Short mmCIF file of C-alpha atoms in Angstrom, two decimals:
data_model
loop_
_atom_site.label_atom_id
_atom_site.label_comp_id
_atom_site.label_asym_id
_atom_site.label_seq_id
_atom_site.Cartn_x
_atom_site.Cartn_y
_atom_site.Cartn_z
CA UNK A 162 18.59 70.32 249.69
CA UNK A 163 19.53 70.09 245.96
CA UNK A 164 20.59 73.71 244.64
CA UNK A 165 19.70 74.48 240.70
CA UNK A 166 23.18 75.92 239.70
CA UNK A 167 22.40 79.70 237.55
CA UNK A 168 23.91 79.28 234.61
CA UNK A 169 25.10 82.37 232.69
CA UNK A 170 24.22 82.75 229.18
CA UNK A 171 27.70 83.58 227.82
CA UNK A 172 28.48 84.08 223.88
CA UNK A 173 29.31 81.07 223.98
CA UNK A 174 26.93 79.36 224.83
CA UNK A 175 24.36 81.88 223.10
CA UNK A 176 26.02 80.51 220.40
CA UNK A 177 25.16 76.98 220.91
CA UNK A 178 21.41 77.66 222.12
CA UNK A 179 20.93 79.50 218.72
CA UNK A 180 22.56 76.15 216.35
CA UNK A 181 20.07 73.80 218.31
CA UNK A 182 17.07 75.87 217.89
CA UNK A 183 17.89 76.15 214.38
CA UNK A 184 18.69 72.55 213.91
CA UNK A 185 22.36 72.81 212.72
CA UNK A 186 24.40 71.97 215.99
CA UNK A 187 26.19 68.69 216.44
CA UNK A 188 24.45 65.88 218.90
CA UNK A 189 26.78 66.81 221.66
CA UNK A 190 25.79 70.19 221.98
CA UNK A 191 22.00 69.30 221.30
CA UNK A 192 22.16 66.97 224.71
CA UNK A 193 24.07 69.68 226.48
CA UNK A 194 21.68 72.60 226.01
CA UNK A 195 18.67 70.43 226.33
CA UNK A 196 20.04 69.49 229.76
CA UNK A 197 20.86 72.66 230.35
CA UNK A 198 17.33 73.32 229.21
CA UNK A 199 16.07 71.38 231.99
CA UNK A 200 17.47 72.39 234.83
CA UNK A 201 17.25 76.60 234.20
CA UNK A 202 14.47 78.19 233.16
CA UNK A 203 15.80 81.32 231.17
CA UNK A 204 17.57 78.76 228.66
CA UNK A 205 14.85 77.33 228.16
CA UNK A 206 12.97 80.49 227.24
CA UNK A 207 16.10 81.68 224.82
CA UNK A 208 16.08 78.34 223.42
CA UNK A 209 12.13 78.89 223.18
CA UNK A 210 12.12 81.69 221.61
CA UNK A 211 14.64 81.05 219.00
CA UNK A 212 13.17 77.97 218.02
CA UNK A 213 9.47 79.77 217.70
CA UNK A 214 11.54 82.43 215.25
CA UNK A 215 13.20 79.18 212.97
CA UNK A 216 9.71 77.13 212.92
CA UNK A 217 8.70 80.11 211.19
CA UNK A 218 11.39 81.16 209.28
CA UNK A 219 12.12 77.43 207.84
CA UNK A 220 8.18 77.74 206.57
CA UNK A 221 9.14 80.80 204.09
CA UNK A 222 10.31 79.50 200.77
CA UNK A 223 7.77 81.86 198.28
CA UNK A 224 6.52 79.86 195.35
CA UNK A 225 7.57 81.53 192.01
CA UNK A 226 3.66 82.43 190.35
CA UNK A 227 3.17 80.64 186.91
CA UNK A 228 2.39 84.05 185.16
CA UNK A 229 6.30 84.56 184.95
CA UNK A 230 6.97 81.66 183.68
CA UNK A 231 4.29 82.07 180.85
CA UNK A 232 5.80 85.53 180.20
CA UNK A 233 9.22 84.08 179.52
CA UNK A 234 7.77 82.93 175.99
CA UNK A 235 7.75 86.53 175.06
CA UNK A 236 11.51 86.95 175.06
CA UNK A 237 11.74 83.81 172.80
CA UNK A 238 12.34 81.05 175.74
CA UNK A 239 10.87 78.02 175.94
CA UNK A 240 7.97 77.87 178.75
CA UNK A 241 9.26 75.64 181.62
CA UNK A 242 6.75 72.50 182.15
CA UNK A 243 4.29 73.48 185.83
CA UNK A 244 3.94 70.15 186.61
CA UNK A 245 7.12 68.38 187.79
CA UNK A 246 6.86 64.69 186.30
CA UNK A 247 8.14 61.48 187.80
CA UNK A 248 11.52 61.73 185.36
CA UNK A 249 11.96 65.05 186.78
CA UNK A 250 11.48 64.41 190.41
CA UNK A 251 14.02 61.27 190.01
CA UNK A 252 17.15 63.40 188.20
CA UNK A 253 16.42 65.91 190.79
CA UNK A 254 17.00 63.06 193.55
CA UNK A 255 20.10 62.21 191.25
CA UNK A 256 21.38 66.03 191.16
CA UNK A 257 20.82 67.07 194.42
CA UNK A 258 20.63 63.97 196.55
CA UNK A 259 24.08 61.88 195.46
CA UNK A 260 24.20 60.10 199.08
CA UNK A 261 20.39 58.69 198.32
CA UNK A 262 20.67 57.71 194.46
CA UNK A 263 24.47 55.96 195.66
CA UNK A 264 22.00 53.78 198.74
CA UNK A 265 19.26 53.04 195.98
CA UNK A 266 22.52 51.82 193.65
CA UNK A 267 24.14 49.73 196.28
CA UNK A 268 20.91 48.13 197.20
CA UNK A 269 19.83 47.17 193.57
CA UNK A 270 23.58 46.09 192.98
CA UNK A 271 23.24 44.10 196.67
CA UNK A 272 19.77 42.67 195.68
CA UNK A 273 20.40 41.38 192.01
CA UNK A 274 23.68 39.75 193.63
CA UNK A 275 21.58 37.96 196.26
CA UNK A 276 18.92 36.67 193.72
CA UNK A 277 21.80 35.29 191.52
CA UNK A 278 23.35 33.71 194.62
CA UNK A 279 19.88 32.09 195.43
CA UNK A 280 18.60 30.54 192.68
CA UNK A 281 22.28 29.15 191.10
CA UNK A 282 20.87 25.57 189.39
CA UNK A 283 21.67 22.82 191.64
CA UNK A 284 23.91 20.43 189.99
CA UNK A 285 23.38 16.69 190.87
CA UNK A 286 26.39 14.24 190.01
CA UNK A 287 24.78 11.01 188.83
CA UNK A 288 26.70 7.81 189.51
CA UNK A 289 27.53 5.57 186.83
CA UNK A 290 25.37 2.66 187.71
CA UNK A 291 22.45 5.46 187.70
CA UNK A 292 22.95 6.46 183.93
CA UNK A 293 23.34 2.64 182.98
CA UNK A 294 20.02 2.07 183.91
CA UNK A 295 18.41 4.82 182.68
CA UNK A 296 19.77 4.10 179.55
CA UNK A 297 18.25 0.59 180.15
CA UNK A 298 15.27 2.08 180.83
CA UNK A 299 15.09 4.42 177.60
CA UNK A 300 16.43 1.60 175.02
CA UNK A 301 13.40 -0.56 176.54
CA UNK A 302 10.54 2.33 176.13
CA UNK A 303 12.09 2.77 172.65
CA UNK A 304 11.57 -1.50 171.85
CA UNK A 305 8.19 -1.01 173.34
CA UNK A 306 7.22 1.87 170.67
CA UNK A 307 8.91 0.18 167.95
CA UNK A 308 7.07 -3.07 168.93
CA UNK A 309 3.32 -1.53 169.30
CA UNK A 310 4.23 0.56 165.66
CA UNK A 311 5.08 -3.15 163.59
CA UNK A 312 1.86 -4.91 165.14
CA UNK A 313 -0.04 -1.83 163.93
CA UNK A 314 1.67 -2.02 160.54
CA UNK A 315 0.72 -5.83 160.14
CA UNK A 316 -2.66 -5.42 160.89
CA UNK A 317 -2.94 -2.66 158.77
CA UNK A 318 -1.90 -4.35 156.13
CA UNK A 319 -3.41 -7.74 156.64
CA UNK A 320 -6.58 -7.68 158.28
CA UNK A 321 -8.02 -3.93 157.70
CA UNK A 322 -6.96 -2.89 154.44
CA UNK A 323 -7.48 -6.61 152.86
CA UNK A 324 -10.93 -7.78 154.62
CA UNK A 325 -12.66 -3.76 155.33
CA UNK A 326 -11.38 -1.65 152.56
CA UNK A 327 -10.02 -4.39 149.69
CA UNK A 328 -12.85 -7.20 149.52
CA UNK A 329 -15.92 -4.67 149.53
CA UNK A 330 -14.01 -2.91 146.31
CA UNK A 331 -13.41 -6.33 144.62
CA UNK A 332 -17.09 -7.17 145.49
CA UNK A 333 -18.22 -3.43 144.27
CA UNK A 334 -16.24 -3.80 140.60
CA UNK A 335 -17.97 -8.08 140.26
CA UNK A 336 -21.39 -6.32 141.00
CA UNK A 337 -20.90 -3.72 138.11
CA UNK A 338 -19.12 -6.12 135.82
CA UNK A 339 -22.19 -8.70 136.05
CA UNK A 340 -24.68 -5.95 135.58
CA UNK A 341 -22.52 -4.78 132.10
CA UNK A 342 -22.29 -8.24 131.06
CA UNK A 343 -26.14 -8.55 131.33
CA UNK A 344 -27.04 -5.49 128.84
CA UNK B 716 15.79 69.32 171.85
CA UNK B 717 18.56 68.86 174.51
CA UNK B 718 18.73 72.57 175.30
CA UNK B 719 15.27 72.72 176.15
CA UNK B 720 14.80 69.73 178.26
CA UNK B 721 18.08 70.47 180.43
CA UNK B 722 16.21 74.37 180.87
CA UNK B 723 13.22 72.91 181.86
CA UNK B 724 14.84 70.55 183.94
CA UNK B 725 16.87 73.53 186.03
CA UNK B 726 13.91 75.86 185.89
CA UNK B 727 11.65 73.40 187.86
CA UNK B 728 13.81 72.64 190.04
CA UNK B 729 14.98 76.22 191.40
CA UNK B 730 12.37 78.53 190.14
CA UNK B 731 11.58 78.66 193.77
CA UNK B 732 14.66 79.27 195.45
CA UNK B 733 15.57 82.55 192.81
CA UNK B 734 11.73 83.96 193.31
CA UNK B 735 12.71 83.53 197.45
CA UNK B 736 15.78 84.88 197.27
CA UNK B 737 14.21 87.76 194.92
CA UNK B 738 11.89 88.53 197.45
CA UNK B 739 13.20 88.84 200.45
CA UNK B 740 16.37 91.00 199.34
CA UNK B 741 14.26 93.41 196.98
CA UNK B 742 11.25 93.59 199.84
CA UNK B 743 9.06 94.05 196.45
CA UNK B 744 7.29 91.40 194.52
CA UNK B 745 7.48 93.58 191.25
CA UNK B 746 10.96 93.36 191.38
CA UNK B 747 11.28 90.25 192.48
CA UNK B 748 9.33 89.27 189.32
CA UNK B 749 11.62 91.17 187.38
CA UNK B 750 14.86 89.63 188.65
CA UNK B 751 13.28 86.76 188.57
CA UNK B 752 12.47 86.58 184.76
CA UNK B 753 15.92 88.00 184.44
CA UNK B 754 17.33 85.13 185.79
CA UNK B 755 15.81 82.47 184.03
CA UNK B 756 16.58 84.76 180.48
CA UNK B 757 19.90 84.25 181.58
CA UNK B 758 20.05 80.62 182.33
CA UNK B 759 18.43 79.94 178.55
CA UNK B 760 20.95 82.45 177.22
CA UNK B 761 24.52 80.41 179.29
CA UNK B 762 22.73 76.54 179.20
CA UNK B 763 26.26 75.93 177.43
CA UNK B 764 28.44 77.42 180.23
CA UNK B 765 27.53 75.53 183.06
CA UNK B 766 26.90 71.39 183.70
CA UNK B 767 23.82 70.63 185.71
CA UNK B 768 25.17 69.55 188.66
CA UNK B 769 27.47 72.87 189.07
CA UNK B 770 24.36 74.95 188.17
CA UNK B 771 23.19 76.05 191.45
CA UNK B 772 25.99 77.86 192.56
CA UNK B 773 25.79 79.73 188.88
CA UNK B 774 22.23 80.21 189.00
CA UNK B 775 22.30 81.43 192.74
CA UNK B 776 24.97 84.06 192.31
CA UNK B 777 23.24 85.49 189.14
CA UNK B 778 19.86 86.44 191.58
CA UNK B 779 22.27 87.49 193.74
CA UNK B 780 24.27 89.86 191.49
CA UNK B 781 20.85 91.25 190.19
CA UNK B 782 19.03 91.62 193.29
CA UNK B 783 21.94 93.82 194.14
CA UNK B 784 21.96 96.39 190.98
CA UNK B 785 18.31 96.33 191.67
CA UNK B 786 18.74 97.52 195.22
CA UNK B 787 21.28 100.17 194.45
CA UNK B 788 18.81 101.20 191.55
CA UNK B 789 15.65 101.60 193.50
CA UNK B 790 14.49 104.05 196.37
CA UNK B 791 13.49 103.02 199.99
CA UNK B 792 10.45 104.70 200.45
CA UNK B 793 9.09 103.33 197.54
CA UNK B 794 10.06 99.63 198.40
CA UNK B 795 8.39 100.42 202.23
CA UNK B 796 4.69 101.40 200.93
CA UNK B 797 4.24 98.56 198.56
CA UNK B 798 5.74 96.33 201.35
CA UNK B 799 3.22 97.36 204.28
CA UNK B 800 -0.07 96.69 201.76
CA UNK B 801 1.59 93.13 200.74
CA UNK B 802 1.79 91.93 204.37
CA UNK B 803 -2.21 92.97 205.05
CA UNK B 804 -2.70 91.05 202.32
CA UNK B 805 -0.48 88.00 203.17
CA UNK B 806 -1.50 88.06 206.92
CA UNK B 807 -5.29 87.84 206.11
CA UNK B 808 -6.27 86.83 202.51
CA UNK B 809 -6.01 83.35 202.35
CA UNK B 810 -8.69 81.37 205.19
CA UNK B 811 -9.51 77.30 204.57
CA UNK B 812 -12.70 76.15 205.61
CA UNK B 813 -12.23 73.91 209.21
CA UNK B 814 -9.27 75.97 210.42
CA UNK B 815 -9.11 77.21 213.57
CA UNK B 816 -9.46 80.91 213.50
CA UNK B 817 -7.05 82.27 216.72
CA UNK B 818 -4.31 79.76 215.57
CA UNK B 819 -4.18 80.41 212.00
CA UNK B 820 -4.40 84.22 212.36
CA UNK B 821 -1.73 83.51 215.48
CA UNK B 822 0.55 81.77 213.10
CA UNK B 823 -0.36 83.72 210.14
CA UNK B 824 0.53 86.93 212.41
CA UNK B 825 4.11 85.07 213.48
CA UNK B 826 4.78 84.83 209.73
CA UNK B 827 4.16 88.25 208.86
CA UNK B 828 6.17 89.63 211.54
CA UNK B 829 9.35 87.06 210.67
CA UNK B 830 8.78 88.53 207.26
CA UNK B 831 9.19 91.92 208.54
CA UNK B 832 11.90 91.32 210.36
CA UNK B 833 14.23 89.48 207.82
CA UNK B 834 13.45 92.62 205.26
CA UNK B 835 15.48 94.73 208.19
CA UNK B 836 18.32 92.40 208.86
CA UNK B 837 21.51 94.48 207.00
CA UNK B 838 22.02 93.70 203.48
CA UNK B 839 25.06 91.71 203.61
CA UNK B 840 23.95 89.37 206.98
CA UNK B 841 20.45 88.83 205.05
CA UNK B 842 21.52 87.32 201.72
CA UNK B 843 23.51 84.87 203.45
CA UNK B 844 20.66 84.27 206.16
CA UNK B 845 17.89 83.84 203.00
CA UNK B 846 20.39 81.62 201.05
CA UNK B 847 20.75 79.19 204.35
CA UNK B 848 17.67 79.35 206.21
CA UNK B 849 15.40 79.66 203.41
CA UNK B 850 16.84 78.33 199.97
CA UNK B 851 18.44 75.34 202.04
CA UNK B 852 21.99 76.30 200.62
CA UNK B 853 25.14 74.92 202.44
CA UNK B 854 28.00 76.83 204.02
CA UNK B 855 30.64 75.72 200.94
CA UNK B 856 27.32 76.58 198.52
CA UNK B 857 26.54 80.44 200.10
CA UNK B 858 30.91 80.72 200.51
CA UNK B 859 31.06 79.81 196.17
CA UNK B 860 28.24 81.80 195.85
CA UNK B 861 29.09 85.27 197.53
CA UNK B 862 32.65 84.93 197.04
CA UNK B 863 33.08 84.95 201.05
CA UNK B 864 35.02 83.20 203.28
CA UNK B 865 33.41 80.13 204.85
CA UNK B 866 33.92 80.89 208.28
CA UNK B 867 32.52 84.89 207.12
CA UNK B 868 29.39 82.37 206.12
CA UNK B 869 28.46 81.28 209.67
CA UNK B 870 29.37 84.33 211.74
CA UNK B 871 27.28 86.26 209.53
CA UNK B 872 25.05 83.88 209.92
CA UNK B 873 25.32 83.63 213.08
CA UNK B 874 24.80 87.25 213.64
CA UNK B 875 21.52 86.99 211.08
CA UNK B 876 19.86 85.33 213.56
CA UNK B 877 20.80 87.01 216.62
CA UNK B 878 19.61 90.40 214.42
CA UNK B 879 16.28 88.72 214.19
CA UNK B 880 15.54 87.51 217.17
CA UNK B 881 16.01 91.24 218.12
CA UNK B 882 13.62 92.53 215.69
CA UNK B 883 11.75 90.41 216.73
CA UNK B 884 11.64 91.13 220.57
CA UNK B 885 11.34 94.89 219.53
CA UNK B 886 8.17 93.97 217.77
CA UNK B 887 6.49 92.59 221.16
CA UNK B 888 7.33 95.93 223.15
CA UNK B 889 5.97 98.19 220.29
CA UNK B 890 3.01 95.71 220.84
CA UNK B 891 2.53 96.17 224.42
CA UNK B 892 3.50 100.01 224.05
#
């Protein structure tokens, strides 16, 4: 038959029961006096009872009433904003917290790197046979503009101009000139 | 411009911990409303003697400094009556609609008595016990701040608690007497 050893609550290890219930001890000692914890029932009472008394006293910080902070303009000091604001809230982080703002750093720093990495422009080598024809190709869709712009030209010249827009004029100014003539 | 922004900056961010730290170590809200004023009179009047980030252990020894003239200053009796009608009203002013009556007067009643308690804890154990338990300050912090040793920091602190936790049992058996 299994016999619970009695443990004795020494200073010792008083000592350690109060830095767990308070949340300060190191990982070692929390597993230790929640085994102990386990197996003897007056630890576990201590350790109950101290941890009721730090719930509590963790849940005390007073908040400092606005009216003194309006009164401060009567001694010729600048009233301190109520509202905390988003800049505010961040230097705070900065100030306070150097071990957060340093992780937020190195993962910006880690995630601009990364992008940069990613989308580096692929560069294709082109063979030389490649670039002779597609300066082939490029000379020829030049010829072909050139081509369509002179047959344009010439029948610009030649068949609209001369038969639309000259021959009605000439046949205008023959019409007028006959009717002068006549008077 | 500059001034004004890097005081508003420091007030918000540890009006709190001064008007705490008033409190529990004057017992008395009027004078923690005095010191607390003080304090930030002070911080407007030295914004060129400290940098930001080395404020708090500037700003923290000032409340302590005054809480301590106050303290020498003022009577006990005095401090005790205004203290007893504070707690009434602490314990059983405030009620939310949808809350469950036995366990917020049972937690409201745990409160007052930690309260009680901490105000009895000696003077020297309690500012460290306020300044670590409360105000969240470290060992190195409380050590700059007191002008202690750091290992004075956490057996006082040590012994803070232990001095609690037997106010605290001492509480029950008045109870049950």
């Amino acid at each position: 038959m299994k016999q619970k050893k009695s443990f004795e609550i020494n200073k010792k290890l008083k000592r350690k029961i109060i830095s767990v219930a308070y949340g300060d001890a190191n990982p070692l000692d929390k597993i230790y006096i929640y085994w102990l914890a386990r197996r003897n029932h007056a630890i576990k009472a201590e350790l109950n009872n101290y941890q009721r008394t730090a719930q509590a006293v963790h849940s005390l910080e007073e908040e400092c009433p606005e009216e003194l902070l309006i009164n401060l303009k009567l001694q010729n000091v600048p009233i301190p904003r109520t509202k905390s604001s988003i800049a505010t809230d961040f230097i705070s982080i900065l100030v306070n917290k150097p071990v957060a703002s340093a992780f937020v750093a190195i993962t910006l720093i880690v995630a601009v790197a990364f992008s940069v990495i990613l989308n580096r422009p692929v560069q294709k080598n082109y063979t030389s046979q490649e670039v002779q024809r597609a300066n082939e190709q490029a000379s020829y869709a030049i010829q072909l503009i050139g081509n369509i712009l002179n047959e344009t030209t010439e029948k610009l010249e030649k068949e609209i101009l001369k038969e639309h827009v000259a021959k009605p004029i000439d046949q205008g100014i023959e019409i007028v000139n006959k009717l002068l003539k006549k008077e | 411009m500059l001034k004004e922004q890097r005081y508003r900056f420091l007030v918000q961010l540890y009006k709190n911990k001064i008007y705490s730290y008033s409190r529990y170590m004057l017992k008395n809200k009027m004078d923690a409303d005095d010191v607390t004023q003080e304090v930030m009179i002070r911080i407007w009047n030295n914004m060129d003697k400290f940098n930001l980030f080395a404020a708090k252990t500037w700003i923290m020894k000032t409340t302590n400094n005054l809480c301590i003239d106050y303290l020498r200053r003022k009577t006990i009796q005095l401090k005790r009556e205004i203290e007893i009608d504070e707690i009434f009203e602490e314990t059983f002013a405030t009620k939310k609609p949808g809350d469950n009556p036995l366990h917020l007067t049972h937690t409201n009643m745990m409160v007052a008595k930690v309260k009680c308690a901490i105000e009895k804890i000696p003077e020297d154990l309690r500012s460290i016990f306020i300044l670590y338990e409360i105000n969240g300050c470290k060992y190195r912090e409380i050590s700059q701040t007191l002008d202690i040793p750091l290992n004075t920091v956490k057996v006082y602190l040590l012994r803070a608690r232990k001095y609690l936790q037997q106010e605290l049992k001492s509480y029950e058996t008045e109870e049950i007497v």
